[in-house]
Protein backbone atom coordinates (compact mmCIF):
# COMPACT_ATOMS: atom_id res chain seq x y z
CA UNK A 1 0.00 0.00 0.00
CA UNK A 2 1.19 3.46 -0.86
CA UNK A 3 2.04 5.39 2.30
CA UNK A 4 0.64 8.81 2.98
CA UNK A 5 4.09 10.29 2.66
CA UNK A 6 4.53 8.74 -0.79
CA UNK A 7 1.13 9.98 -1.70
CA UNK A 8 2.07 13.51 -0.79
CA UNK A 9 5.33 13.35 -2.67
CA UNK A 10 3.53 12.23 -5.77
CA UNK A 11 0.97 14.94 -5.32
CA UNK A 12 3.55 17.65 -5.04
CA UNK A 13 5.60 16.34 -7.89
CA UNK A 14 2.59 16.47 -10.11
CA UNK A 15 2.49 20.21 -9.47
CA UNK A 16 -0.97 20.09 -8.06
CA UNK A 17 0.07 22.51 -5.40
CA UNK A 18 1.39 25.95 -6.20
CA UNK A 19 5.02 26.63 -5.41
CA UNK A 20 4.72 28.77 -2.35
CA UNK A 21 2.08 26.60 -0.83
CA UNK A 22 4.16 23.62 -1.75
CA UNK A 23 7.11 24.96 0.21
CA UNK A 24 5.07 25.78 3.26
CA UNK A 25 3.33 22.46 3.28
CA UNK A 26 6.42 20.48 2.61
CA UNK A 27 8.82 22.24 4.94
CA UNK A 28 6.52 23.24 7.72
CA UNK A 29 3.37 21.28 7.78
CA UNK A 30 4.23 17.84 6.51
CA UNK A 31 7.57 17.97 8.26
CA UNK A 32 5.97 18.67 11.62
CA UNK A 33 6.47 15.67 13.90
CA UNK A 34 2.91 15.81 15.26
CA UNK A 35 1.46 16.00 11.78
CA UNK A 36 3.63 13.11 10.69
CA UNK A 37 2.59 11.08 13.70
CA UNK A 38 -1.05 11.89 12.99
CA UNK A 39 -0.71 10.71 9.41
CA UNK A 40 1.01 7.56 10.55
CA UNK A 41 -1.73 6.82 13.07
CA UNK A 42 -4.46 7.37 10.53
CA UNK A 43 -2.88 5.65 7.51
CA UNK A 44 -5.98 3.59 6.86
CA UNK A 45 -8.58 6.29 7.09
CA UNK A 46 -6.80 9.18 5.38
CA UNK A 47 -6.65 9.61 1.66
CA UNK A 48 -5.16 12.20 -0.66
CA UNK A 49 -8.39 14.09 -0.98
CA UNK A 50 -8.87 14.35 2.76
CA UNK A 51 -5.35 15.61 3.27
CA UNK A 52 -5.51 18.24 0.58
CA UNK A 53 -8.86 19.53 1.72
CA UNK A 54 -7.51 19.71 5.24
CA UNK A 55 -4.29 21.47 4.32
CA UNK A 56 -5.34 24.84 5.70
CA UNK A 57 -6.36 23.22 8.99
CA UNK A 58 -3.03 21.46 9.18
CA UNK A 59 -1.32 24.77 8.59
CA UNK A 60 -3.39 26.38 11.35
CA UNK A 61 -2.36 23.58 13.68
CA UNK A 62 1.33 24.09 13.01
CA UNK A 63 1.07 27.89 13.32
CA UNK A 64 -0.78 27.68 16.63
CA UNK A 65 1.77 25.25 17.96
CA UNK A 66 4.54 27.67 17.04
CA UNK A 67 2.75 30.49 18.80
CA UNK A 68 2.29 28.45 21.94
CA UNK A 69 5.96 27.56 21.88
CA UNK A 70 6.99 31.19 21.47
CA UNK A 71 4.60 32.18 24.25
CA UNK A 72 2.59 34.33 21.90
CA UNK A 73 -1.15 34.70 22.39
CA UNK A 74 -2.82 31.63 21.00
CA UNK A 75 -6.18 31.40 19.30
CA UNK A 76 -7.86 30.25 22.49
CA UNK A 77 -6.20 31.31 25.71
CA UNK A 78 -4.47 28.50 27.56
CA UNK A 79 -5.36 25.87 24.98
CA UNK A 80 -3.19 23.65 22.85
CA UNK A 81 -4.17 22.68 19.31
CA UNK A 82 -4.81 19.04 18.55
CA UNK A 83 -5.62 17.26 15.30
CA UNK A 84 -8.76 15.22 14.96
CA UNK A 85 -10.27 13.33 12.08
CA UNK A 86 -13.95 13.34 11.37
CA UNK A 87 -16.06 13.29 8.25
CA UNK A 88 -12.99 12.47 6.23
CA UNK A 89 -11.37 15.81 7.11
CA UNK A 90 -8.66 16.75 9.53
CA UNK A 91 -9.72 19.43 11.95
CA UNK A 92 -8.00 21.36 14.70
CA UNK A 93 -9.54 21.29 18.11
CA UNK A 94 -8.32 23.15 21.15
CA UNK A 95 -7.79 21.44 24.46
CA UNK A 96 -6.78 23.09 27.74
CA UNK A 97 -3.03 23.00 28.23
CA UNK A 98 -1.36 21.40 31.24
CA UNK A 99 -0.73 24.85 32.79
CA UNK A 100 -4.31 25.86 32.15
CA UNK A 101 -5.62 22.73 33.85
CA UNK A 102 -3.38 23.41 36.87
CA UNK A 103 -4.47 27.05 36.94
CA UNK A 104 -8.14 26.06 36.87
CA UNK A 105 -7.61 23.50 39.61
CA UNK A 106 -6.10 26.04 41.96
CA UNK A 107 -8.85 28.52 41.11
CA UNK A 108 -11.49 25.91 41.80
CA UNK A 109 -9.84 25.09 45.11
CA UNK A 110 -9.88 28.77 46.00
CA UNK A 111 -13.57 28.93 45.18
CA UNK A 112 -14.30 25.98 47.40
CA UNK A 113 -12.76 27.70 50.40
CA UNK A 114 -14.56 30.73 51.67
CA UNK A 115 -12.56 32.66 54.19
CA UNK A 116 -14.40 35.60 55.64
CA UNK A 117 -12.62 38.24 57.66
CA UNK A 118 -9.55 36.05 58.17
CA UNK A 119 -5.97 37.37 57.96
CA UNK A 120 -3.90 36.60 54.89
CA UNK A 121 -1.23 34.46 56.55
CA UNK A 122 -3.90 32.17 57.93
CA UNK A 123 -5.62 31.97 54.56
CA UNK A 124 -2.30 30.82 53.11
CA UNK A 125 -1.49 28.40 55.96
CA UNK A 126 -0.69 24.87 54.94
CA UNK A 127 0.52 21.69 56.56
CA UNK A 128 3.94 21.87 54.89
CA UNK A 129 4.78 25.07 56.78
CA UNK A 130 2.95 24.15 59.97
CA UNK A 131 5.26 24.03 62.96
CA UNK A 132 4.49 21.27 65.40
CA UNK A 133 5.14 21.58 69.11
CA UNK A 134 4.14 19.14 71.82
CA UNK A 135 1.42 21.41 73.20
CA UNK A 136 -0.31 21.34 69.83
CA UNK A 137 0.17 17.74 68.81
CA UNK A 138 -3.18 16.53 70.10
CA UNK A 139 -5.00 19.20 68.10
CA UNK A 140 -2.90 18.61 65.00
CA UNK A 141 -3.40 14.84 65.16
CA UNK A 142 -7.14 15.22 65.70
CA UNK A 143 -7.31 17.56 62.71
CA UNK A 144 -5.41 15.07 60.55
CA UNK A 145 -7.72 12.28 61.74
CA UNK A 146 -10.71 14.35 60.77
CA UNK A 147 -9.26 14.97 57.33
CA UNK A 148 -8.68 11.28 56.81
CA UNK A 149 -12.08 10.20 58.11
CA UNK A 150 -13.97 12.86 56.22
CA UNK A 151 -12.15 12.19 52.97
CA UNK A 152 -12.89 8.47 53.30
CA UNK A 153 -16.63 8.85 53.88
CA UNK A 154 -17.80 12.42 53.31
CA UNK A 155 -21.46 11.55 53.58
CA UNK A 156 -21.20 10.24 57.15
CA UNK A 157 -21.24 12.55 60.14
CA UNK A 158 -17.79 13.48 61.38
CA UNK A 159 -17.55 15.39 64.59
CA UNK A 160 -15.49 18.57 64.34
CA UNK A 161 -13.19 20.11 66.91
CA UNK A 162 -13.44 22.89 69.40
CA UNK A 163 -9.89 24.19 69.62
CA UNK A 164 -9.21 26.43 72.55
CA UNK A 165 -6.16 28.06 74.03
CA UNK A 166 -4.57 31.41 74.53
CA UNK A 167 -4.17 34.19 72.00
CA UNK A 168 -1.64 33.53 69.21
CA UNK A 169 -1.06 29.86 70.01
CA UNK A 170 -2.05 28.83 66.49
CA UNK A 171 -5.72 27.77 66.58
CA UNK A 172 -6.83 29.73 63.55
CA UNK A 173 -3.65 28.85 61.68
CA UNK A 174 -4.30 25.13 62.11
CA UNK A 175 -7.87 25.57 60.89
CA UNK A 176 -6.57 27.57 57.92
CA UNK A 177 -4.28 24.70 56.96
CA UNK A 178 -7.14 22.23 57.26
CA UNK A 179 -9.47 24.45 55.22
CA UNK A 180 -6.90 24.75 52.46
CA UNK A 181 -6.20 21.05 52.39
CA UNK A 182 -9.87 20.04 52.37
CA UNK A 183 -10.70 22.52 49.64
CA UNK A 184 -7.92 21.08 47.52
CA UNK A 185 -9.50 17.68 48.03
CA UNK A 186 -12.69 19.07 46.53
CA UNK A 187 -14.65 19.78 49.72
CA UNK A 188 -16.33 23.08 50.43
CA UNK A 189 -14.99 24.80 53.52
CA UNK A 190 -16.10 28.04 55.11
CA UNK A 191 -13.80 29.64 57.66
CA UNK A 192 -15.34 32.72 59.21
CA UNK A 193 -14.26 35.08 61.97
CA UNK A 194 -17.30 34.75 64.19
CA UNK A 195 -17.20 38.20 65.89
CA UNK A 196 -17.15 39.94 62.51
CA UNK A 197 -19.88 37.68 61.21
CA UNK A 198 -22.04 38.73 64.18
CA UNK A 199 -21.62 42.39 63.23
CA UNK A 200 -22.55 41.58 59.62
CA UNK A 201 -25.61 39.65 60.63
CA UNK A 202 -26.78 42.37 63.01
CA UNK A 203 -26.51 44.82 60.14
CA UNK A 204 -29.07 42.69 58.32
CA UNK A 205 -31.77 43.63 60.80
CA UNK A 206 -32.06 47.07 59.21
CA UNK A 207 -32.75 45.82 55.70
CA UNK A 208 -34.46 42.59 56.67
CA UNK A 209 -31.69 40.35 55.33
CA UNK A 210 -30.78 38.39 58.45
CA UNK A 211 -32.13 35.15 57.02
CA UNK A 212 -30.13 35.33 53.83
CA UNK A 213 -26.98 36.40 55.69
CA UNK A 214 -27.24 33.41 58.02
CA UNK A 215 -28.15 30.82 55.40
CA UNK A 216 -24.66 30.16 53.95
CA UNK A 217 -23.38 29.25 57.42
CA UNK A 218 -26.27 26.88 58.05
CA UNK A 219 -25.55 25.08 54.80
CA UNK A 220 -21.73 25.20 54.51
CA UNK A 221 -20.36 21.71 53.97
CA UNK A 222 -17.62 22.20 56.55
CA UNK A 223 -17.90 25.26 58.76
CA UNK A 224 -15.25 26.75 61.03
CA UNK A 225 -16.46 29.44 63.41
CA UNK A 226 -13.29 31.22 64.38
CA UNK A 227 -12.88 32.98 67.70
CA UNK A 228 -16.23 32.20 69.23
CA UNK A 229 -16.48 33.95 72.57
CA UNK A 230 -14.82 37.13 71.31
CA UNK A 231 -18.06 38.53 69.90
CA UNK A 232 -20.27 40.97 71.73
CA UNK A 233 -23.01 38.52 72.45
CA UNK A 234 -26.68 39.33 72.80
CA UNK A 235 -29.47 36.91 73.63
CA UNK A 236 -30.70 37.32 70.07
CA UNK A 237 -27.29 36.39 68.57
CA UNK A 238 -27.02 33.42 70.91
CA UNK A 239 -30.48 31.99 70.41
CA UNK A 240 -31.60 33.18 66.98
CA UNK A 241 -28.33 33.19 65.11
CA UNK A 242 -25.77 30.85 66.65
CA UNK A 243 -28.46 28.55 68.05
CA UNK A 244 -30.22 28.33 64.70
CA UNK A 245 -27.04 27.71 62.73
CA UNK A 246 -25.92 24.94 65.08
CA UNK A 247 -29.36 23.35 65.34
CA UNK A 248 -29.55 23.11 61.55
CA UNK A 249 -26.03 21.70 61.30
CA UNK A 250 -26.82 19.05 63.91
CA UNK A 251 -29.94 17.98 62.09
CA UNK A 252 -28.09 17.83 58.78
CA UNK A 253 -25.00 16.18 60.31
CA UNK A 254 -22.68 18.85 58.92
CA UNK A 255 -19.13 19.02 60.27
CA UNK A 256 -18.51 22.09 62.37
CA UNK A 257 -15.37 23.46 64.04
CA UNK A 258 -14.78 26.23 66.52
CA UNK A 259 -11.79 28.09 67.83
CA UNK A 260 -11.94 30.01 71.07
CA UNK A 261 -9.91 31.51 73.86
CA UNK A 262 -12.43 29.93 76.24
CA UNK A 263 -12.68 26.33 77.38
CA UNK A 264 -16.16 24.75 77.17
CA UNK A 265 -16.76 25.62 80.81
CA UNK A 266 -15.61 29.22 80.45
CA UNK A 267 -17.65 29.65 77.30
CA UNK A 268 -20.76 28.44 79.06
CA UNK A 269 -20.31 30.20 82.38
CA UNK A 270 -18.57 33.41 81.41
CA UNK A 271 -20.00 34.04 77.99
CA UNK A 272 -23.17 32.27 76.89
CA UNK A 273 -24.89 32.60 80.27
CA UNK A 274 -24.15 36.27 80.48
CA UNK A 275 -25.50 37.47 77.14
CA UNK A 276 -28.41 39.08 78.89
CA UNK A 277 -28.82 38.75 82.64
CA UNK A 278 -28.05 35.21 83.76
CA UNK A 279 -29.60 32.46 81.63
CA UNK A 280 -28.05 29.11 82.56
CA UNK A 281 -30.70 27.04 80.76
CA UNK A 282 -30.27 28.81 77.47
CA UNK A 283 -26.50 28.60 77.78
CA UNK A 284 -26.73 24.88 78.51
CA UNK A 285 -28.92 24.30 75.47
CA UNK A 286 -26.39 25.97 73.24
CA UNK A 287 -23.51 24.08 74.83
CA UNK A 288 -25.27 20.79 74.09
CA UNK A 289 -25.23 21.64 70.40
CA UNK A 290 -21.60 22.69 70.42
CA UNK A 291 -20.60 19.52 72.27
CA UNK A 292 -22.53 17.35 69.85
CA UNK A 293 -20.80 18.98 66.90
CA UNK A 294 -17.26 19.30 68.24
CA UNK A 295 -14.78 17.71 70.60
CA UNK A 296 -12.76 20.11 72.72
CA UNK A 297 -8.99 20.09 72.55
CA UNK A 298 -6.66 22.57 74.15
CA UNK A 299 -3.64 24.03 72.39
CA UNK A 300 -0.76 25.04 74.62
CA UNK A 301 2.20 27.10 73.55
CA UNK A 302 3.74 30.49 73.07
CA UNK A 303 2.09 33.39 71.31
CA UNK A 304 3.37 33.10 67.76
CA UNK A 305 2.09 36.39 66.52
CA UNK A 306 4.74 38.72 65.14
CA UNK A 307 2.98 41.91 66.12
P1 LIG B 1 -4.77 32.01 67.46
O1 LIG B 1 -5.85 31.80 66.48
O2 LIG B 1 -4.54 30.84 68.36
O3 LIG B 1 -4.92 33.28 68.25
P2 LIG B 1 -3.15 32.17 65.11
O4 LIG B 1 -3.53 30.87 64.56
O5 LIG B 1 -3.76 33.38 64.50
O6 LIG B 1 -3.40 32.19 66.67
O7 LIG B 1 -1.58 32.27 65.07
C1 LIG B 1 -0.89 33.49 65.13
C2 LIG B 1 0.22 33.53 64.12
O8 LIG B 1 1.24 32.63 64.47
C3 LIG B 1 -0.26 33.07 62.77
O9 LIG B 1 -0.70 34.14 61.99
C4 LIG B 1 0.95 32.43 62.17
O10 LIG B 1 1.74 33.38 61.53
C5 LIG B 1 1.71 31.91 63.35
N1 LIG B 1 1.48 30.48 63.59
C6 LIG B 1 0.55 29.95 64.42
N2 LIG B 1 0.63 28.63 64.46
C7 LIG B 1 1.61 28.28 63.61
C8 LIG B 1 2.17 27.02 63.21
N3 LIG B 1 1.73 25.86 63.70
N4 LIG B 1 3.18 27.05 62.33
C9 LIG B 1 3.63 28.20 61.85
N5 LIG B 1 3.15 29.41 62.17
C10 LIG B 1 2.16 29.48 63.06
MG1 LIG C 1 -7.51 33.00 66.08
Coordinates of C-alpha atoms and ligand atoms in Angstrom, one line a residue:
X1 CA 0.0 0.0 0.0
X2 CA 1.2 3.5 -0.9
X3 CA 2.0 5.4 2.3
X4 CA 0.6 8.8 3.0
X5 CA 4.1 10.3 2.7
X6 CA 4.5 8.7 -0.8
X7 CA 1.1 10.0 -1.7
X8 CA 2.1 13.5 -0.8
X9 CA 5.3 13.3 -2.7
X10 CA 3.5 12.2 -5.8
X11 CA 1.0 14.9 -5.3
X12 CA 3.5 17.6 -5.0
X13 CA 5.6 16.3 -7.9
X14 CA 2.6 16.5 -10.1
X15 CA 2.5 20.2 -9.5
X16 CA -1.0 20.1 -8.1
X17 CA 0.1 22.5 -5.4
X18 CA 1.4 25.9 -6.2
X19 CA 5.0 26.6 -5.4
X20 CA 4.7 28.8 -2.3
X21 CA 2.1 26.6 -0.8
X22 CA 4.2 23.6 -1.8
X23 CA 7.1 25.0 0.2
X24 CA 5.1 25.8 3.3
X25 CA 3.3 22.5 3.3
X26 CA 6.4 20.5 2.6
X27 CA 8.8 22.2 4.9
X28 CA 6.5 23.2 7.7
X29 CA 3.4 21.3 7.8
X30 CA 4.2 17.8 6.5
X31 CA 7.6 18.0 8.3
X32 CA 6.0 18.7 11.6
X33 CA 6.5 15.7 13.9
X34 CA 2.9 15.8 15.3
X35 CA 1.5 16.0 11.8
X36 CA 3.6 13.1 10.7
X37 CA 2.6 11.1 13.7
X38 CA -1.1 11.9 13.0
X39 CA -0.7 10.7 9.4
X40 CA 1.0 7.6 10.5
X41 CA -1.7 6.8 13.1
X42 CA -4.5 7.4 10.5
X43 CA -2.9 5.7 7.5
X44 CA -6.0 3.6 6.9
X45 CA -8.6 6.3 7.1
X46 CA -6.8 9.2 5.4
X47 CA -6.7 9.6 1.7
X48 CA -5.2 12.2 -0.7
X49 CA -8.4 14.1 -1.0
X50 CA -8.9 14.3 2.8
X51 CA -5.4 15.6 3.3
X52 CA -5.5 18.2 0.6
X53 CA -8.9 19.5 1.7
X54 CA -7.5 19.7 5.2
X55 CA -4.3 21.5 4.3
X56 CA -5.3 24.8 5.7
X57 CA -6.4 23.2 9.0
X58 CA -3.0 21.5 9.2
X59 CA -1.3 24.8 8.6
X60 CA -3.4 26.4 11.3
X61 CA -2.4 23.6 13.7
X62 CA 1.3 24.1 13.0
X63 CA 1.1 27.9 13.3
X64 CA -0.8 27.7 16.6
X65 CA 1.8 25.2 18.0
X66 CA 4.5 27.7 17.0
X67 CA 2.7 30.5 18.8
X68 CA 2.3 28.4 21.9
X69 CA 6.0 27.6 21.9
X70 CA 7.0 31.2 21.5
X71 CA 4.6 32.2 24.3
X72 CA 2.6 34.3 21.9
X73 CA -1.2 34.7 22.4
X74 CA -2.8 31.6 21.0
X75 CA -6.2 31.4 19.3
X76 CA -7.9 30.2 22.5
X77 CA -6.2 31.3 25.7
X78 CA -4.5 28.5 27.6
X79 CA -5.4 25.9 25.0
X80 CA -3.2 23.6 22.9
X81 CA -4.2 22.7 19.3
X82 CA -4.8 19.0 18.6
X83 CA -5.6 17.3 15.3
X84 CA -8.8 15.2 15.0
X85 CA -10.3 13.3 12.1
X86 CA -14.0 13.3 11.4
X87 CA -16.1 13.3 8.3
X88 CA -13.0 12.5 6.2
X89 CA -11.4 15.8 7.1
X90 CA -8.7 16.7 9.5
X91 CA -9.7 19.4 12.0
X92 CA -8.0 21.4 14.7
X93 CA -9.5 21.3 18.1
X94 CA -8.3 23.2 21.2
X95 CA -7.8 21.4 24.5
X96 CA -6.8 23.1 27.7
X97 CA -3.0 23.0 28.2
X98 CA -1.4 21.4 31.2
X99 CA -0.7 24.8 32.8
X100 CA -4.3 25.9 32.2
X101 CA -5.6 22.7 33.8
X102 CA -3.4 23.4 36.9
X103 CA -4.5 27.1 36.9
X104 CA -8.1 26.1 36.9
X105 CA -7.6 23.5 39.6
X106 CA -6.1 26.0 42.0
X107 CA -8.9 28.5 41.1
X108 CA -11.5 25.9 41.8
X109 CA -9.8 25.1 45.1
X110 CA -9.9 28.8 46.0
X111 CA -13.6 28.9 45.2
X112 CA -14.3 26.0 47.4
X113 CA -12.8 27.7 50.4
X114 CA -14.6 30.7 51.7
X115 CA -12.6 32.7 54.2
X116 CA -14.4 35.6 55.6
X117 CA -12.6 38.2 57.7
X118 CA -9.6 36.0 58.2
X119 CA -6.0 37.4 58.0
X120 CA -3.9 36.6 54.9
X121 CA -1.2 34.5 56.6
X122 CA -3.9 32.2 57.9
X123 CA -5.6 32.0 54.6
X124 CA -2.3 30.8 53.1
X125 CA -1.5 28.4 56.0
X126 CA -0.7 24.9 54.9
X127 CA 0.5 21.7 56.6
X128 CA 3.9 21.9 54.9
X129 CA 4.8 25.1 56.8
X130 CA 2.9 24.2 60.0
X131 CA 5.3 24.0 63.0
X132 CA 4.5 21.3 65.4
X133 CA 5.1 21.6 69.1
X134 CA 4.1 19.1 71.8
X135 CA 1.4 21.4 73.2
X136 CA -0.3 21.3 69.8
X137 CA 0.2 17.7 68.8
X138 CA -3.2 16.5 70.1
X139 CA -5.0 19.2 68.1
X140 CA -2.9 18.6 65.0
X141 CA -3.4 14.8 65.2
X142 CA -7.1 15.2 65.7
X143 CA -7.3 17.6 62.7
X144 CA -5.4 15.1 60.6
X145 CA -7.7 12.3 61.7
X146 CA -10.7 14.4 60.8
X147 CA -9.3 15.0 57.3
X148 CA -8.7 11.3 56.8
X149 CA -12.1 10.2 58.1
X150 CA -14.0 12.9 56.2
X151 CA -12.2 12.2 53.0
X152 CA -12.9 8.5 53.3
X153 CA -16.6 8.9 53.9
X154 CA -17.8 12.4 53.3
X155 CA -21.5 11.6 53.6
X156 CA -21.2 10.2 57.2
X157 CA -21.2 12.5 60.1
X158 CA -17.8 13.5 61.4
X159 CA -17.5 15.4 64.6
X160 CA -15.5 18.6 64.3
X161 CA -13.2 20.1 66.9
X162 CA -13.4 22.9 69.4
X163 CA -9.9 24.2 69.6
X164 CA -9.2 26.4 72.5
X165 CA -6.2 28.1 74.0
X166 CA -4.6 31.4 74.5
X167 CA -4.2 34.2 72.0
X168 CA -1.6 33.5 69.2
X169 CA -1.1 29.9 70.0
X170 CA -2.1 28.8 66.5
X171 CA -5.7 27.8 66.6
X172 CA -6.8 29.7 63.6
X173 CA -3.7 28.8 61.7
X174 CA -4.3 25.1 62.1
X175 CA -7.9 25.6 60.9
X176 CA -6.6 27.6 57.9
X177 CA -4.3 24.7 57.0
X178 CA -7.1 22.2 57.3
X179 CA -9.5 24.4 55.2
X180 CA -6.9 24.8 52.5
X181 CA -6.2 21.0 52.4
X182 CA -9.9 20.0 52.4
X183 CA -10.7 22.5 49.6
X184 CA -7.9 21.1 47.5
X185 CA -9.5 17.7 48.0
X186 CA -12.7 19.1 46.5
X187 CA -14.6 19.8 49.7
X188 CA -16.3 23.1 50.4
X189 CA -15.0 24.8 53.5
X190 CA -16.1 28.0 55.1
X191 CA -13.8 29.6 57.7
X192 CA -15.3 32.7 59.2
X193 CA -14.3 35.1 62.0
X194 CA -17.3 34.8 64.2
X195 CA -17.2 38.2 65.9
X196 CA -17.1 39.9 62.5
X197 CA -19.9 37.7 61.2
X198 CA -22.0 38.7 64.2
X199 CA -21.6 42.4 63.2
X200 CA -22.5 41.6 59.6
X201 CA -25.6 39.6 60.6
X202 CA -26.8 42.4 63.0
X203 CA -26.5 44.8 60.1
X204 CA -29.1 42.7 58.3
X205 CA -31.8 43.6 60.8
X206 CA -32.1 47.1 59.2
X207 CA -32.7 45.8 55.7
X208 CA -34.5 42.6 56.7
X209 CA -31.7 40.3 55.3
X210 CA -30.8 38.4 58.5
X211 CA -32.1 35.2 57.0
X212 CA -30.1 35.3 53.8
X213 CA -27.0 36.4 55.7
X214 CA -27.2 33.4 58.0
X215 CA -28.2 30.8 55.4
X216 CA -24.7 30.2 53.9
X217 CA -23.4 29.3 57.4
X218 CA -26.3 26.9 58.1
X219 CA -25.5 25.1 54.8
X220 CA -21.7 25.2 54.5
X221 CA -20.4 21.7 54.0
X222 CA -17.6 22.2 56.6
X223 CA -17.9 25.3 58.8
X224 CA -15.3 26.7 61.0
X225 CA -16.5 29.4 63.4
X226 CA -13.3 31.2 64.4
X227 CA -12.9 33.0 67.7
X228 CA -16.2 32.2 69.2
X229 CA -16.5 34.0 72.6
X230 CA -14.8 37.1 71.3
X231 CA -18.1 38.5 69.9
X232 CA -20.3 41.0 71.7
X233 CA -23.0 38.5 72.4
X234 CA -26.7 39.3 72.8
X235 CA -29.5 36.9 73.6
X236 CA -30.7 37.3 70.1
X237 CA -27.3 36.4 68.6
X238 CA -27.0 33.4 70.9
X239 CA -30.5 32.0 70.4
X240 CA -31.6 33.2 67.0
X241 CA -28.3 33.2 65.1
X242 CA -25.8 30.8 66.7
X243 CA -28.5 28.5 68.1
X244 CA -30.2 28.3 64.7
X245 CA -27.0 27.7 62.7
X246 CA -25.9 24.9 65.1
X247 CA -29.4 23.3 65.3
X248 CA -29.5 23.1 61.6
X249 CA -26.0 21.7 61.3
X250 CA -26.8 19.1 63.9
X251 CA -29.9 18.0 62.1
X252 CA -28.1 17.8 58.8
X253 CA -25.0 16.2 60.3
X254 CA -22.7 18.8 58.9
X255 CA -19.1 19.0 60.3
X256 CA -18.5 22.1 62.4
X257 CA -15.4 23.5 64.0
X258 CA -14.8 26.2 66.5
X259 CA -11.8 28.1 67.8
X260 CA -11.9 30.0 71.1
X261 CA -9.9 31.5 73.9
X262 CA -12.4 29.9 76.2
X263 CA -12.7 26.3 77.4
X264 CA -16.2 24.7 77.2
X265 CA -16.8 25.6 80.8
X266 CA -15.6 29.2 80.4
X267 CA -17.6 29.7 77.3
X268 CA -20.8 28.4 79.1
X269 CA -20.3 30.2 82.4
X270 CA -18.6 33.4 81.4
X271 CA -20.0 34.0 78.0
X272 CA -23.2 32.3 76.9
X273 CA -24.9 32.6 80.3
X274 CA -24.2 36.3 80.5
X275 CA -25.5 37.5 77.1
X276 CA -28.4 39.1 78.9
X277 CA -28.8 38.7 82.6
X278 CA -28.1 35.2 83.8
X279 CA -29.6 32.5 81.6
X280 CA -28.1 29.1 82.6
X281 CA -30.7 27.0 80.8
X282 CA -30.3 28.8 77.5
X283 CA -26.5 28.6 77.8
X284 CA -26.7 24.9 78.5
X285 CA -28.9 24.3 75.5
X286 CA -26.4 26.0 73.2
X287 CA -23.5 24.1 74.8
X288 CA -25.3 20.8 74.1
X289 CA -25.2 21.6 70.4
X290 CA -21.6 22.7 70.4
X291 CA -20.6 19.5 72.3
X292 CA -22.5 17.3 69.8
X293 CA -20.8 19.0 66.9
X294 CA -17.3 19.3 68.2
X295 CA -14.8 17.7 70.6
X296 CA -12.8 20.1 72.7
X297 CA -9.0 20.1 72.6
X298 CA -6.7 22.6 74.1
X299 CA -3.6 24.0 72.4
X300 CA -0.8 25.0 74.6
X301 CA 2.2 27.1 73.5
X302 CA 3.7 30.5 73.1
X303 CA 2.1 33.4 71.3
X304 CA 3.4 33.1 67.8
X305 CA 2.1 36.4 66.5
X306 CA 4.7 38.7 65.1
X307 CA 3.0 41.9 66.1
Ligands
LIG1 P1 -4.8 32.0 67.5 O1 -5.8 31.8 66.5 O2 -4.5 30.8 68.4 O3 -4.9 33.3 68.2 P2 -3.1 32.2 65.1 O4 -3.5 30.9 64.6 O5 -3.8 33.4 64.5 O6 -3.4 32.2 66.7 O7 -1.6 32.3 65.1 C1 -0.9 33.5 65.1 C2 0.2 33.5 64.1 O8 1.2 32.6 64.5 C3 -0.3 33.1 62.8 O9 -0.7 34.1 62.0 C4 1.0 32.4 62.2 O10 1.7 33.4 61.5 C5 1.7 31.9 63.4 N1 1.5 30.5 63.6 C6 0.6 30.0 64.4 N2 0.6 28.6 64.5 C7 1.6 28.3 63.6 C8 2.2 27.0 63.2 N3 1.7 25.9 63.7 N4 3.2 27.0 62.3 C9 3.6 28.2 61.8 N5 3.2 29.4 62.2 C10 2.2 29.5 63.1
LIG2 MG1 -7.5 33.0 66.1

